[in-house]
mmCIF file of C-alpha atoms in Angstrom:
data_model
loop_
_atom_site.group_PDB
_atom_site.id
_atom_site.type_symbol
_atom_site.label_atom_id
_atom_site.label_comp_id
_atom_site.label_asym_id
_atom_site.label_seq_id
_atom_site.Cartn_x
_atom_site.Cartn_y
_atom_site.Cartn_z
ATOM 1 C CA MET A 1 38.406 37.018 2.368
ATOM 2 C CA THR A 2 34.718 36.375 2.622
ATOM 3 C CA GLU A 3 32.028 37.817 0.697
ATOM 4 C CA PRO A 4 29.523 40.239 2.120
ATOM 5 C CA LEU A 5 26.535 39.634 3.685
ATOM 6 C CA GLU A 6 24.464 41.455 0.828
ATOM 7 C CA LYS A 7 26.274 39.416 -1.914
ATOM 8 C CA ARG A 8 25.461 36.141 -0.301
ATOM 9 C CA LEU A 9 21.870 36.994 0.172
ATOM 10 C CA GLU A 10 21.752 37.954 -3.379
ATOM 11 C CA LYS A 11 23.000 34.531 -4.155
ATOM 12 C CA ALA A 12 20.926 32.784 -1.762
ATOM 13 C CA MET A 13 17.874 34.128 -3.233
ATOM 14 C CA ALA A 14 18.677 33.450 -7.136
ATOM 15 C CA GLU A 15 19.246 30.044 -5.865
ATOM 16 C CA LEU A 16 15.691 29.825 -4.211
ATOM 17 C CA GLU A 17 14.054 31.429 -7.388
ATOM 18 C CA ALA A 18 16.115 28.885 -9.733
ATOM 19 C CA ALA A 19 15.147 26.198 -7.546
ATOM 20 C CA GLN A 20 11.055 27.321 -7.192
ATOM 21 C CA GLU A 21 10.785 27.676 -11.231
ATOM 22 C CA ALA A 22 12.537 23.864 -11.137
ATOM 23 C CA VAL A 23 10.213 22.867 -8.806
ATOM 24 C CA ALA A 24 7.383 23.973 -10.951
ATOM 25 C CA ARG A 25 8.769 22.538 -13.870
ATOM 26 C CA THR A 26 9.388 19.119 -12.563
ATOM 27 C CA GLU A 27 5.801 19.357 -10.855
ATOM 28 C CA ARG A 28 4.537 19.998 -14.307
ATOM 29 C CA GLU A 29 6.194 17.076 -15.538
ATOM 30 C CA LEU A 30 5.065 14.545 -13.137
ATOM 31 C CA ARG A 31 1.504 15.665 -13.012
ATOM 32 C CA THR A 32 1.330 13.977 -16.902
ATOM 33 C CA ALA A 33 3.788 11.341 -16.714
ATOM 34 C CA SER A 34 2.970 7.465 -16.847
ATOM 35 C CA PHE A 35 4.705 4.419 -16.847
ATOM 36 C CA ALA A 36 3.775 0.967 -17.891
ATOM 37 C CA ALA A 37 4.804 -2.611 -17.681
ATOM 38 C CA LEU A 38 4.400 -5.837 -18.987
ATOM 39 C CA SER A 39 4.190 -9.037 -16.630
ATOM 40 C CA SER A 40 7.036 -11.399 -16.832
ATOM 41 C CA ASP A 41 4.744 -13.775 -18.958
ATOM 42 C CA ARG A 42 3.970 -11.112 -21.497
ATOM 43 C CA ALA A 43 0.185 -11.348 -21.048
ATOM 44 C CA VAL A 44 -0.364 -8.203 -19.310
ATOM 45 C CA ARG A 45 0.604 -4.725 -19.556
ATOM 46 C CA ALA A 46 -0.280 -2.338 -16.930
ATOM 47 C CA THR A 47 0.298 1.607 -16.930
ATOM 48 C CA ALA A 48 0.636 3.613 -13.614
ATOM 49 C CA GLY A 49 -0.155 7.447 -13.362
ATOM 50 C CA PRO A 50 1.618 10.309 -11.535
ATOM 51 C CA GLN A 51 0.562 9.510 -8.060
ATOM 52 C CA GLY A 52 1.228 5.743 -8.925
ATOM 53 C CA GLU A 53 -2.341 4.655 -9.562
ATOM 54 C CA LEU A 54 -3.257 2.343 -11.927
ATOM 55 C CA THR A 55 -4.822 4.062 -15.238
ATOM 56 C CA GLY A 56 -4.450 1.077 -17.568
ATOM 57 C CA ILE A 57 -4.738 -2.939 -17.754
ATOM 58 C CA GLU A 58 -4.322 -4.703 -21.153
ATOM 59 C CA PHE A 59 -4.643 -8.375 -21.325
ATOM 60 C CA LEU A 60 -2.106 -8.814 -24.736
ATOM 61 C CA GLU A 61 -2.823 -11.750 -27.516
ATOM 62 C CA ASN A 62 -5.889 -13.381 -25.795
ATOM 63 C CA LYS A 63 -3.119 -15.361 -23.468
ATOM 64 C CA TYR A 64 -5.633 -14.876 -20.137
ATOM 65 C CA ARG A 65 -8.214 -16.852 -22.089
ATOM 66 C CA ASP A 66 -5.610 -20.153 -21.105
ATOM 67 C CA MET A 67 -4.891 -19.064 -17.553
ATOM 68 C CA SER A 68 -6.072 -19.824 -13.971
ATOM 69 C CA PRO A 69 -8.122 -16.969 -12.849
ATOM 70 C CA GLN A 70 -5.081 -17.051 -9.886
ATOM 71 C CA GLU A 71 -2.426 -16.829 -13.009
ATOM 72 C CA LEU A 72 -4.105 -14.179 -14.285
ATOM 73 C CA ALA A 73 -4.444 -12.257 -10.978
ATOM 74 C CA ALA A 74 -1.108 -12.474 -10.608
ATOM 75 C CA SER A 75 0.042 -11.421 -14.169
ATOM 76 C CA VAL A 76 -2.458 -8.307 -13.382
ATOM 77 C CA LEU A 77 -0.450 -7.863 -9.852
ATOM 78 C CA GLU A 78 3.064 -8.192 -11.171
ATOM 79 C CA ALA A 79 2.811 -5.733 -13.923
ATOM 80 C CA ALA A 80 0.985 -3.246 -11.855
ATOM 81 C CA SER A 81 3.720 -3.271 -9.152
ATOM 82 C CA ALA A 82 6.533 -3.173 -12.162
ATOM 83 C CA ALA A 83 4.307 -0.251 -13.731
ATOM 84 C CA ARG A 84 4.155 1.797 -10.049
ATOM 85 C CA LEU A 85 7.894 1.239 -9.228
ATOM 86 C CA LYS A 86 8.972 2.685 -12.206
ATOM 87 C CA MET A 87 6.848 5.585 -11.821
ATOM 88 C CA ASN A 88 8.026 6.130 -7.771
ATOM 89 C CA ARG A 89 11.620 5.414 -9.193
ATOM 90 C CA HIS A 90 10.790 8.623 -11.788
ATOM 91 C CA VAL A 91 9.598 10.574 -8.689
ATOM 92 C CA MET A 92 12.825 9.637 -7.062
ATOM 93 C CA ARG A 93 14.999 10.547 -9.941
ATOM 94 C CA ALA A 94 13.252 14.164 -10.589
ATOM 95 C CA MET A 95 12.979 14.817 -7.300
ATOM 96 C CA ALA A 96 16.751 13.681 -5.855
ATOM 97 C CA PRO A 97 18.372 17.059 -7.316
ATOM 98 C CA PHE A 98 16.112 19.351 -4.648
ATOM 99 C CA ALA A 99 17.734 17.519 -1.930
ATOM 100 C CA GLU A 100 21.005 18.098 -2.344
ATOM 101 C CA PRO A 101 23.361 20.883 -0.606
ATOM 102 C CA SER A 102 23.692 23.829 -2.630
ATOM 103 C CA SER A 103 27.087 24.533 -4.724
ATOM 104 C CA ASN A 104 27.050 28.167 -4.277
ATOM 105 C CA VAL A 105 25.393 28.629 -1.167
ATOM 106 C CA PRO A 106 27.012 26.969 1.680
ATOM 107 C CA GLU A 107 24.889 27.153 4.088
ATOM 108 C CA LEU A 108 21.844 25.699 1.971
ATOM 109 C CA LYS A 109 22.938 22.016 3.232
ATOM 110 C CA GLY A 110 19.904 20.386 1.275
ATOM 111 C CA PHE A 111 17.787 17.657 3.218
ATOM 112 C CA GLU A 112 18.009 14.060 3.283
ATOM 113 C CA LEU A 113 14.709 12.075 1.918
ATOM 114 C CA ASP A 114 13.471 8.783 2.980
ATOM 115 C CA TRP A 115 12.938 7.156 -0.157
ATOM 116 C CA GLU A 116 12.102 3.669 1.395
ATOM 117 C CA ARG A 117 9.614 5.114 3.768
ATOM 118 C CA ILE A 118 7.670 6.978 1.209
ATOM 119 C CA PHE A 119 7.575 4.191 -1.858
ATOM 120 C CA GLY A 120 9.093 1.004 0.229
ATOM 121 C CA PRO A 121 12.224 -0.679 -0.025
ATOM 122 C CA GLU A 122 11.849 -2.103 -4.086
ATOM 123 C CA VAL A 123 12.286 1.527 -5.271
ATOM 124 C CA LEU A 124 16.398 1.718 -4.142
ATOM 125 C CA ARG A 125 17.086 -1.760 -5.180
ATOM 126 C CA GLU A 126 19.001 -1.983 -8.490
ATOM 127 C CA ASP A 127 17.111 -2.120 -11.626
ATOM 128 C CA ASP A 128 18.999 -5.207 -12.604
ATOM 129 C CA GLU A 129 16.885 -7.088 -9.250
ATOM 130 C CA ASP A 130 13.510 -6.367 -11.080
ATOM 131 C CA PRO A 131 12.025 -9.187 -12.358
ATOM 132 C CA ALA A 132 10.401 -7.275 -15.383
ATOM 133 C CA ARG A 133 14.128 -6.060 -16.498
ATOM 134 C CA GLY A 134 15.642 -9.699 -16.283
ATOM 135 C CA GLY A 135 16.182 -9.919 -12.850
ATOM 136 C CA PRO A 136 15.528 -13.365 -10.345
ATOM 137 C CA ALA A 137 13.872 -16.123 -13.012
ATOM 138 C CA THR A 138 11.020 -16.647 -10.745
ATOM 139 C CA PRO A 139 8.980 -13.601 -10.075
ATOM 140 C CA VAL A 140 8.476 -13.462 -6.109
ATOM 141 C CA TRP A 141 4.703 -13.530 -6.673
ATOM 142 C CA ARG A 142 4.840 -16.961 -8.368
ATOM 143 C CA ASP A 143 6.261 -18.122 -4.718
ATOM 144 C CA ALA A 144 2.891 -18.365 -3.574
ATOM 145 C CA LEU A 145 1.071 -20.196 -6.104
ATOM 146 C CA GLY A 146 0.939 -24.093 -6.299
ATOM 147 C CA ASP A 147 2.182 -25.957 -9.250
ATOM 148 C CA GLU A 148 -1.170 -25.923 -10.680
ATOM 149 C CA GLY A 149 -1.072 -22.186 -10.287
ATOM 150 C CA GLU A 150 -3.386 -22.456 -7.205
ATOM 151 C CA ASP A 151 -3.094 -21.087 -3.146
#
C-alpha cells in the first residue's frame, strides 16, 4: 500500500530542512578551510584558501638560494597547484552528499555534478597519481624544463 500524500510531503519537507541545515554547516566549514602542499623538491610550501586562491607561500630551509629562477618558479607553481587540488577535492567530497538521491523520498533523485568541468580533470584522478603523494617520479612541470632547469 502506498503512503498517503500528506505523509510523503511531510517526509520530503523534513529531509529538505535537514539538507538545508547540512548545506549551511558545510558552507561555514568550507569558508574557513585551507590546504597546504609541498613541492616535490621540498623547497616550497603553498597554501590554498576556500576558493582555491593562493593564501601563502613559504620558502623552506633556504633551498631557494641555490635554485635558478626557473626552478624556483616551477616549485612555486607545483606547490600552489597541489594545494589548490587538495582544496578542490575537499570541496568535492564535502558537497557530494547533496547531489545523491534521497533514500527516504524516492521522488528526490539527486543531481549530477560535472566535477571535471568545475575543477578540471586532475580532481578526478586517484591520489596515487598525485606527484605530491608519491605518484610519477618526475613531475609534469619538469618536462618543460631542460637539463639545466631552463626552457
